[in-house]
Short mmCIF file of C-alpha atoms and ligand atoms in Angstrom, two decimals:
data_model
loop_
_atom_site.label_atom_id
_atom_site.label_comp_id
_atom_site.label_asym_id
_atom_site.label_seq_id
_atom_site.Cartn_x
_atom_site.Cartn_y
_atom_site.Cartn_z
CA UNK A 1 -2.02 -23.99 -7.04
CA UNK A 2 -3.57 -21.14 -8.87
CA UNK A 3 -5.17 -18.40 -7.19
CA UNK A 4 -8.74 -17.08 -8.61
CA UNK A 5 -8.36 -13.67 -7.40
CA UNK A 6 -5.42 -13.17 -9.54
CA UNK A 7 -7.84 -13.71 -12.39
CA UNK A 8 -9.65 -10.43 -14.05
CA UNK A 9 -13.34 -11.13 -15.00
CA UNK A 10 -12.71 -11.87 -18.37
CA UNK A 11 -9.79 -14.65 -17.35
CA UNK A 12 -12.88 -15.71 -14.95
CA UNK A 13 -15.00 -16.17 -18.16
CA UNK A 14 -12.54 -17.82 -20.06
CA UNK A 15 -11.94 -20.36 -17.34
CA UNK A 16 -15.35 -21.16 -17.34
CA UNK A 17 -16.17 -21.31 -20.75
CA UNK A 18 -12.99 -23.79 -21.12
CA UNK A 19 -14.57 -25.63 -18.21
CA UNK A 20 -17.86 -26.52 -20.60
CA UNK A 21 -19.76 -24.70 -18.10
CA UNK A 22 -22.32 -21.72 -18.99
CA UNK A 23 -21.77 -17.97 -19.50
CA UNK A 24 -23.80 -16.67 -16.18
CA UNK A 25 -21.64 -18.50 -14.04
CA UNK A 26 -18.68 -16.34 -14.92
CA UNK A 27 -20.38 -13.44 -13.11
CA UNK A 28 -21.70 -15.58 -10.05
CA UNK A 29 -18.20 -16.60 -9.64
CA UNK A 30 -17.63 -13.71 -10.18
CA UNK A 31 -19.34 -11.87 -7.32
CA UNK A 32 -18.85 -14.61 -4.67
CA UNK A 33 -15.00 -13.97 -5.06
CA UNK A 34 -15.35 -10.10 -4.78
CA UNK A 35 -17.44 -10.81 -1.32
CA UNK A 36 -14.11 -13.11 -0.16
CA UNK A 37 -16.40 -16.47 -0.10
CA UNK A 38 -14.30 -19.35 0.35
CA UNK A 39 -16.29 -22.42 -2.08
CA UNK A 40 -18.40 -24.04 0.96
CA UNK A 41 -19.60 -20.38 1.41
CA UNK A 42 -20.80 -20.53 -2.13
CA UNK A 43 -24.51 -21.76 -2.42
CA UNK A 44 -25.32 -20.69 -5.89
CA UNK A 45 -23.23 -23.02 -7.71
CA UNK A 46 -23.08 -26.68 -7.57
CA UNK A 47 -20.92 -28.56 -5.27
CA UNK A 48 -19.00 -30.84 -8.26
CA UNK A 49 -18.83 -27.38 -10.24
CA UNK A 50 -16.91 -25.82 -7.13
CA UNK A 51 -14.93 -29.61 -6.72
CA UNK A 52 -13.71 -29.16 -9.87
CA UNK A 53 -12.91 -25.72 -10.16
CA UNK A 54 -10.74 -26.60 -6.57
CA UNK A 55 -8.74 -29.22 -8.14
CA UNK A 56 -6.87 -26.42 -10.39
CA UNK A 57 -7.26 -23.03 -8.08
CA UNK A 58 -7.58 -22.11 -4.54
CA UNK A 59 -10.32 -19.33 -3.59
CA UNK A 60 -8.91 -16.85 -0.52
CA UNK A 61 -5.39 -16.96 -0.38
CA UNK A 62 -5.01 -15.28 3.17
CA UNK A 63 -7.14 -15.08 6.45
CA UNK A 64 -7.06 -12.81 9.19
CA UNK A 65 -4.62 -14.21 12.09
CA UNK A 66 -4.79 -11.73 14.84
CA UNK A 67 -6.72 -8.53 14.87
CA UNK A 68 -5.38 -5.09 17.36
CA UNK A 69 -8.26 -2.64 17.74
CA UNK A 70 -6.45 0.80 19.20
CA UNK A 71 -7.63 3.73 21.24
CA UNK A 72 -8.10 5.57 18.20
CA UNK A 73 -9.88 3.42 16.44
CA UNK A 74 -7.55 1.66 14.25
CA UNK A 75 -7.90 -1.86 13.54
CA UNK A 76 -4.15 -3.33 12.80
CA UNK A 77 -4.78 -6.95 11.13
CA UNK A 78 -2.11 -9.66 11.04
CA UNK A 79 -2.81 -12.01 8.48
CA UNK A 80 -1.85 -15.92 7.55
CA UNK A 81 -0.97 -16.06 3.58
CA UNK A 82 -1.11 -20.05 2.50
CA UNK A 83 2.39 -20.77 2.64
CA UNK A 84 2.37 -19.50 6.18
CA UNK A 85 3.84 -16.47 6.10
CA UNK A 86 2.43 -13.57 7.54
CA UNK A 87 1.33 -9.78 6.90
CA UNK A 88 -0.01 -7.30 8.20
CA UNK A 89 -2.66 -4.51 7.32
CA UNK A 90 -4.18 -1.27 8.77
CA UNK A 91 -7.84 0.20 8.92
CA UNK A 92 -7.82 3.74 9.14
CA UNK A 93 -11.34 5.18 10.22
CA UNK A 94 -11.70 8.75 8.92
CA UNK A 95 -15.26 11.22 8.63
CA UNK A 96 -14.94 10.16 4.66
CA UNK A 97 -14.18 6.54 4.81
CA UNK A 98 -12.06 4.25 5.40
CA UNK A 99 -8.84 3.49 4.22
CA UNK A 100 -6.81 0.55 4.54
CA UNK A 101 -3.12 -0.07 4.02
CA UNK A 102 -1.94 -3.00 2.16
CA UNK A 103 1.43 -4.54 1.90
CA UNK A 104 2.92 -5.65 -1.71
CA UNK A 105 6.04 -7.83 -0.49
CA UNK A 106 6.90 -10.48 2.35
CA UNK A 107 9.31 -8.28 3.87
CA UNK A 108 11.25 -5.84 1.87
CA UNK A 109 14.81 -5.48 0.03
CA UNK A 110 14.87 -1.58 -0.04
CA UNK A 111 16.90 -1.63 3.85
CA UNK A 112 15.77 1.58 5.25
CA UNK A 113 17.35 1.77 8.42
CA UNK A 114 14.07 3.36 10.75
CA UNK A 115 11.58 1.13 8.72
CA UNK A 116 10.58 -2.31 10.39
CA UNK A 117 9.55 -4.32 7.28
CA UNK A 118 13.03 -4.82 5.69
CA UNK A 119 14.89 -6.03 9.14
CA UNK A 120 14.74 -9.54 7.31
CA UNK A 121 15.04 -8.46 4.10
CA UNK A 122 12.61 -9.75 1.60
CA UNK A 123 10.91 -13.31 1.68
CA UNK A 124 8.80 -12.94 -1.53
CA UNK A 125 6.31 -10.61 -3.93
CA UNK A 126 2.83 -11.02 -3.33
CA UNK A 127 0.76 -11.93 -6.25
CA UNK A 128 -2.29 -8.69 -7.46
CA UNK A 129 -4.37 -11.29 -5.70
CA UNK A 130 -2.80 -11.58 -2.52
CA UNK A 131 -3.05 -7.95 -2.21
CA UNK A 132 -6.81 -7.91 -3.63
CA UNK A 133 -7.43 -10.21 -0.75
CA UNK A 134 -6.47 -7.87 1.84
CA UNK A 135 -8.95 -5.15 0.75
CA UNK A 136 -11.64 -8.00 0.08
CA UNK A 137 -11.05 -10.03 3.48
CA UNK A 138 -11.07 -6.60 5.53
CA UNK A 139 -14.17 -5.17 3.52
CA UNK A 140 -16.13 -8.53 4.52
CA UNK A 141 -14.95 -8.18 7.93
CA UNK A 142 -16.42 -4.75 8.08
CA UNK A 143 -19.75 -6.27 6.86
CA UNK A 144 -19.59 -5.13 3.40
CA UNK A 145 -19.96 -6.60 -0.15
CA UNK A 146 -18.16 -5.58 -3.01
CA UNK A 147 -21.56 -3.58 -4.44
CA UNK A 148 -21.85 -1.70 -0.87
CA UNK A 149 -17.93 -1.46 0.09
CA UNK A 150 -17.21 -0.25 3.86
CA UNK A 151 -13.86 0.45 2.09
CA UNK A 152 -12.99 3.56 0.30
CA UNK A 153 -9.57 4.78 0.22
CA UNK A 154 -6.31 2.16 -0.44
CA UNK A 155 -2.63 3.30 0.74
CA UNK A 156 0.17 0.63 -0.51
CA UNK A 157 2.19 1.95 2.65
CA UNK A 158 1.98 -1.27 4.16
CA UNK A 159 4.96 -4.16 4.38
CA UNK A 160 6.73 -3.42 0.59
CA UNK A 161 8.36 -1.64 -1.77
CA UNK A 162 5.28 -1.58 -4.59
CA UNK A 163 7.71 -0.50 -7.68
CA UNK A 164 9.98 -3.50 -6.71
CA UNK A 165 7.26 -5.79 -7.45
CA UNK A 166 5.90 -3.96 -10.45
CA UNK A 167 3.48 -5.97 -12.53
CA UNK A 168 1.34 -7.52 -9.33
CA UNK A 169 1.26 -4.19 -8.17
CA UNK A 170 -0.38 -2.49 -11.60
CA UNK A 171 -2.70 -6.05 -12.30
CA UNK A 172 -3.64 -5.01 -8.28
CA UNK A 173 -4.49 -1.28 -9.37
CA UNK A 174 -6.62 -2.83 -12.33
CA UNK A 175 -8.18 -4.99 -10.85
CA UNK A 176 -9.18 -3.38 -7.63
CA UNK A 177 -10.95 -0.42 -9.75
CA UNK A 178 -12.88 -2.77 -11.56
CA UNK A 179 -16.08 -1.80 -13.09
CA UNK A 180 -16.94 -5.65 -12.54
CA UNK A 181 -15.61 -5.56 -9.14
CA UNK A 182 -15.10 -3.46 -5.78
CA UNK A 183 -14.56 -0.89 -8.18
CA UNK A 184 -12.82 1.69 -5.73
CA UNK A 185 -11.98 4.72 -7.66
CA UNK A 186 -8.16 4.95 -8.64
CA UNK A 187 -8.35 8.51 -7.36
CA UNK A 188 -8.68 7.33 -3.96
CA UNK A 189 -5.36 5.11 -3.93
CA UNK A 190 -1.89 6.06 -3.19
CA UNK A 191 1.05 4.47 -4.35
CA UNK A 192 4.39 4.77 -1.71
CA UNK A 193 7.75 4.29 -3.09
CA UNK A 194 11.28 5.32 -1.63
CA UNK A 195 11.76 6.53 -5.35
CA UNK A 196 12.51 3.56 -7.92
CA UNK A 197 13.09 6.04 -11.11
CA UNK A 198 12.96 3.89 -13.63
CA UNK A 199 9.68 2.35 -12.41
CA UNK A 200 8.05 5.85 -11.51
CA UNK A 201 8.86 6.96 -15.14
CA UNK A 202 7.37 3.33 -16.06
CA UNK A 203 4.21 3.88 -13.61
CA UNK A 204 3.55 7.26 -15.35
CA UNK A 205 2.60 5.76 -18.47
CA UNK A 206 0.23 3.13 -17.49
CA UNK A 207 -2.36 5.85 -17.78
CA UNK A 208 -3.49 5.65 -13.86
CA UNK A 209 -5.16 8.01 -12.52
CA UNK A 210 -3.52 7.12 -8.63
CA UNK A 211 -1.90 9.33 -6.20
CA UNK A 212 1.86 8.73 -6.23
CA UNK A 213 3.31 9.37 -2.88
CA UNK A 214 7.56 9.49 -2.67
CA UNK A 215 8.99 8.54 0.87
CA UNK A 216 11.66 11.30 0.46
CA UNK A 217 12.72 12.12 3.98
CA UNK A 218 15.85 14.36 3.56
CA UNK A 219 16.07 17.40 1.56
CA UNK A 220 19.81 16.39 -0.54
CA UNK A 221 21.38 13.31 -1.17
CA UNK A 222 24.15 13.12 1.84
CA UNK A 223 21.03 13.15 4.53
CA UNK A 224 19.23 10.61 2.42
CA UNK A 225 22.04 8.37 1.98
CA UNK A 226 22.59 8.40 5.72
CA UNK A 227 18.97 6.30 6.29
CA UNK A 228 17.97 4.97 2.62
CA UNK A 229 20.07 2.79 0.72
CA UNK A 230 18.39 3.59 -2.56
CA UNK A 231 19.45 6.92 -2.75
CA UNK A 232 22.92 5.63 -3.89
CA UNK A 233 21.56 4.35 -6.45
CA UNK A 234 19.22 7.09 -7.77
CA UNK A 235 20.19 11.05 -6.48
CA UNK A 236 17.00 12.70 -5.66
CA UNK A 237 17.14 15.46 -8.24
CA UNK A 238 16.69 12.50 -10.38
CA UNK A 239 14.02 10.92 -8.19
CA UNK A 240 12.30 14.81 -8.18
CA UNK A 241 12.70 15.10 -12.46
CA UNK A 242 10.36 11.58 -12.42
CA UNK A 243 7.72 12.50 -10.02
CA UNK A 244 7.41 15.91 -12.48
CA UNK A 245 7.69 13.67 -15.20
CA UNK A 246 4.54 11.48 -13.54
CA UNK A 247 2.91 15.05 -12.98
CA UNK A 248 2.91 15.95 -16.43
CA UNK A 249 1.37 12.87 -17.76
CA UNK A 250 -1.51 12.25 -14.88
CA UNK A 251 -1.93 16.00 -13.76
CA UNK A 252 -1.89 13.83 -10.17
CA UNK A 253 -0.76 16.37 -7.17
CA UNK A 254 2.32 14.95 -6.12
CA UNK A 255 2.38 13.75 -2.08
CA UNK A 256 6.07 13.40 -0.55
CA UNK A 257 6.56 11.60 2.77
CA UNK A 258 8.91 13.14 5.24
CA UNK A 259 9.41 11.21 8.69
CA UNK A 260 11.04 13.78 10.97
CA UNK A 261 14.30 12.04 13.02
CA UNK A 262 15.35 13.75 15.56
CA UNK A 263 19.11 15.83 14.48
CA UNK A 264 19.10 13.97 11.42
CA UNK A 265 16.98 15.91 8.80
CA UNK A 266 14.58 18.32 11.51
CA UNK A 267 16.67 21.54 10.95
CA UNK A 268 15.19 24.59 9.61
CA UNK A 269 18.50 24.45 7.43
CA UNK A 270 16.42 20.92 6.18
CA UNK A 271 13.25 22.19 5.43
CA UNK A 272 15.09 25.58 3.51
CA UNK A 273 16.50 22.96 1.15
CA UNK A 274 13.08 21.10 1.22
CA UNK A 275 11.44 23.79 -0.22
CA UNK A 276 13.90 24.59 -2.58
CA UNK A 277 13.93 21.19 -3.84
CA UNK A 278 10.02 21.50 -4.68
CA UNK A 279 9.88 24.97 -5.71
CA UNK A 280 7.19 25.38 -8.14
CA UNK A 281 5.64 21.71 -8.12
CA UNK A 282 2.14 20.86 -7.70
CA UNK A 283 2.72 18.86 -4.21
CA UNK A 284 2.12 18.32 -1.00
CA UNK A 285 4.55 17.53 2.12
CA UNK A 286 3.39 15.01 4.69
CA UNK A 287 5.12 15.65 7.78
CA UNK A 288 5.56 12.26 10.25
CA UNK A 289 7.52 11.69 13.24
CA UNK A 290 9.06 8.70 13.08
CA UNK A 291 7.41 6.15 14.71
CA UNK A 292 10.16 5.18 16.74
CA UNK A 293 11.70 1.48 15.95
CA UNK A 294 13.87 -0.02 18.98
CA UNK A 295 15.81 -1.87 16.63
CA UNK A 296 16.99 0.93 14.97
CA UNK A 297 17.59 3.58 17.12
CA UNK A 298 16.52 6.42 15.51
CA UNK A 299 14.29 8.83 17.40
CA UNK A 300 11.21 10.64 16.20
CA UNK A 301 11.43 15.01 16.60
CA UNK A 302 9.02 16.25 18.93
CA UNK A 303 5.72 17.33 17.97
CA UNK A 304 6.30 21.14 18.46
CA UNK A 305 9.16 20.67 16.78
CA UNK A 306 7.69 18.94 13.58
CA UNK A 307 4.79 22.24 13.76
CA UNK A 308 7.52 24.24 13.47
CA UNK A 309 9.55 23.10 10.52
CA UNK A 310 5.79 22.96 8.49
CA UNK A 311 5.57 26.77 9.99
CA UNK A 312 9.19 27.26 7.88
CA UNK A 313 7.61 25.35 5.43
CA UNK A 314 4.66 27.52 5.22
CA UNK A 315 6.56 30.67 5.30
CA UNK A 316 8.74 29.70 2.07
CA UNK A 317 5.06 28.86 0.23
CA UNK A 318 5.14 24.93 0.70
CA UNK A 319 2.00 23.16 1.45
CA UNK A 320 2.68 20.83 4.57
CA UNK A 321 0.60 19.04 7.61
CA UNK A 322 1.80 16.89 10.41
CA UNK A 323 0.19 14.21 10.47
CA UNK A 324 -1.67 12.09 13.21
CA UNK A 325 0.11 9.35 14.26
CA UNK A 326 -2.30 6.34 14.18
CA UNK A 327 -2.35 3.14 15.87
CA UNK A 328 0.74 3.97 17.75
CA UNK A 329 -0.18 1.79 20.98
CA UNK A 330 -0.60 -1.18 18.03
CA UNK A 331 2.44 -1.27 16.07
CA UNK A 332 1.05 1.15 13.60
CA UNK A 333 4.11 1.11 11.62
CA UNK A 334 4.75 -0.27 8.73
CA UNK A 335 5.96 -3.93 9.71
CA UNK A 336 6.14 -3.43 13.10
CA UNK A 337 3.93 -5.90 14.18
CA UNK A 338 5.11 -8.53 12.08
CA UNK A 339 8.68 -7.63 13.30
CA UNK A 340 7.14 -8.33 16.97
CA UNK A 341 5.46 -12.02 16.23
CA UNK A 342 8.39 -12.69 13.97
CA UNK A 343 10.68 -12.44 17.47
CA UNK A 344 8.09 -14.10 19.46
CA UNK A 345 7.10 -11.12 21.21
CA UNK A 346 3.26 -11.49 20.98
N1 SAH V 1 8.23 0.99 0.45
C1 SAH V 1 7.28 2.04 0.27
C2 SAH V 1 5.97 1.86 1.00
C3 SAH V 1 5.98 1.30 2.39
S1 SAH V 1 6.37 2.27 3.78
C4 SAH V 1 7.91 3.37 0.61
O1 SAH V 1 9.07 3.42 0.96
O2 SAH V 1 7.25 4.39 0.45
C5 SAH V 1 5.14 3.46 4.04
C6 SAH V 1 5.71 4.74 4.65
O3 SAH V 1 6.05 4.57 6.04
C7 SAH V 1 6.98 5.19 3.96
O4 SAH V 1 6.92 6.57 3.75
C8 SAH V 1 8.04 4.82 4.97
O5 SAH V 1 9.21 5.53 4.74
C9 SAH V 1 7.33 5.14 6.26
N2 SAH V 1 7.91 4.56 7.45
C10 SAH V 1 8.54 3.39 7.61
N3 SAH V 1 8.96 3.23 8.86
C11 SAH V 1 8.56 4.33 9.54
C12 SAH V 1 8.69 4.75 10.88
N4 SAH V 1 9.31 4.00 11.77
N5 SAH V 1 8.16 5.96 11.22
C13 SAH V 1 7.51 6.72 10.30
N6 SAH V 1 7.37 6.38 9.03
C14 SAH V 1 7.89 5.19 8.64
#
């Protein structure tokens, strides 16, 4: 089966007008898609319309499974896709708005050793529609339509590696800020990677006016290679030359992602090479403890600790913040939760 929210507006209109059936109903299609209405939710068109249009495609390709609300606030949702499999989703609740995290992939191939999405490796890509569903499903759930979204910020930091699944990933960007849609401003959505070069250098010339965050998480290559398999495949002086490169053609501030692990890359030795690394770049360094995963044994560095390798960081003229950990009593990291259900644990 075919998905319709894989379909941009003007696919939407030429499946109708194939169909025999009038213009308008392109757009009322349209808009009942963008609100998440499965067909029996749809009272302006006609019940053998939606009959037929169901023998070909299927409507929403995911419902929410099981929802965590934490102490903080964030709303952790597990979803069903319709082959069963599951994924999962945050809501982040800030004084702007509100973002959400989406996952890209069914697991991931990328086998970073503190991250809880690739412990199974990859199941499958999600189509641009299966990710558009996520922001769409969690948006109605928030009582919102797509012309008065509760949602206003998008992070693909959720289950994934984006770059690995490429073209769902940019028809997802596209479609997502919409004129004809939810229309959320490409400005307010980040892009993660662990640093795919080829597809950052690729990404930079689809004329996108998103964020483009790097999970770098060591300062040199022997660190990196220690926790991220990718990085013996691409060194990061190459992975740095393409985020430049991505700079140069979006004039988007750079954001880099470094999880702090405890006497693994914490040292003020570390963030010395850190800023060395970034001299000169329009960037910004998000600084995380890891979110510990039991599986993997890795420890997070202490709090005071993490303040004091942004103070180092601060000192050598590198813009830094620690960030709040979210949803930590929920399995706020990335695939956490489904690693739990996955082993039965919920
Ligand atoms: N594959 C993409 C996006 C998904 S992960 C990427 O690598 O960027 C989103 C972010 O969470 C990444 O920066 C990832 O490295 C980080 N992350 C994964 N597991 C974590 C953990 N246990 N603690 C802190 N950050 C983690």
């Amino acid at each position: 089966m075919l998905n319709l929210l894989d379909y941009s507006y003007n696919e939407i209109e030429k499946i109708i007008a194939e169909m025999g059936e009038k213009f308008f109903r392109a757009k009322q299609l349209y808009s009942a898609l963008q609100n998440y209405k499965k067909a029996d939710e749809i009272s302006n068109l006609s019940k053998s319309f939606l009959s037929e249009l169901s023998k070909t495609y299927t409507f929403c390709p995911l419902q929410i499974f099981k929802k965590f609300v934490g102490k903080d606030g964030t709303v952790k949702y597990l979803y069903k896709l319709d082959d069963g499999n599951l994924i999962e989703g945050v809501l982040m609740s800030y004084k702007y708005g509100n973002t959400i995290c989406v996952s890209t992939q069914v697991g991931c191939r990328m086998g970073c050793k503190f991250c809880a999405s690739t412990l199974n490796g990859l199941v499958r890509n999600l189509t641009a529609g299966e990710i558009l569903a996520q922001v769409l499903c969690v948006n109605k759930d928030l009582g919102g339509t797509y012309e008065n979204r509760k949602i206003t910020n998008i992070v693909l930091m959720g289950s994934g590696e984006p770059l690995d699944n490429y073209d769902n990933v940019v028809k997802f960007i596209r479609l997502v800020s919409s004129e004809k849609g939810i229309n959320i401003s490409q400005r307010n959505i980040s892009l993660s990677t662990c640093g795919l070069v080829d597809k950052i250098n690729k990404l930079a010339d689809e004329n996108l006016q998103i964020t483009l965050t790097i999970s770098l998480h060591a300062p040199n290559d022997d660190i990196r290679k220690q926790t991220m398999p990718i990085a013996n495949k691409y060194g990061i002086k190459e992975v740095i030359n393409a985020t430049k490169n991505y700079f140069n053609k979006t004039k988007r501030r750079i954001v880099f992602e470094y999880a702090l692990i405890s006497g693994v890359n914490d040292s003020f030795e570390c963030a010395e090479q850190l800023a060395y690394l970034v001299k000169g770049m329009s960037c910004h360094i998000n600084l995380i403890p890891l979110n510990e995963v039991k599986e993997r044994g890795l420890v997070g560095t202490t709090r005071k600790k993490a303040y004091a390798f942004m103070n180092k960081l601060a000192q050598l003229n590198v813009s830094a913040t620690v960030r709040r950990t979210m949803g930590e009593d929920i399995e706020g990291a990335c695939g956490q939760l489904r690693a739990k259900v996955l082993n039965n644990k919920i």
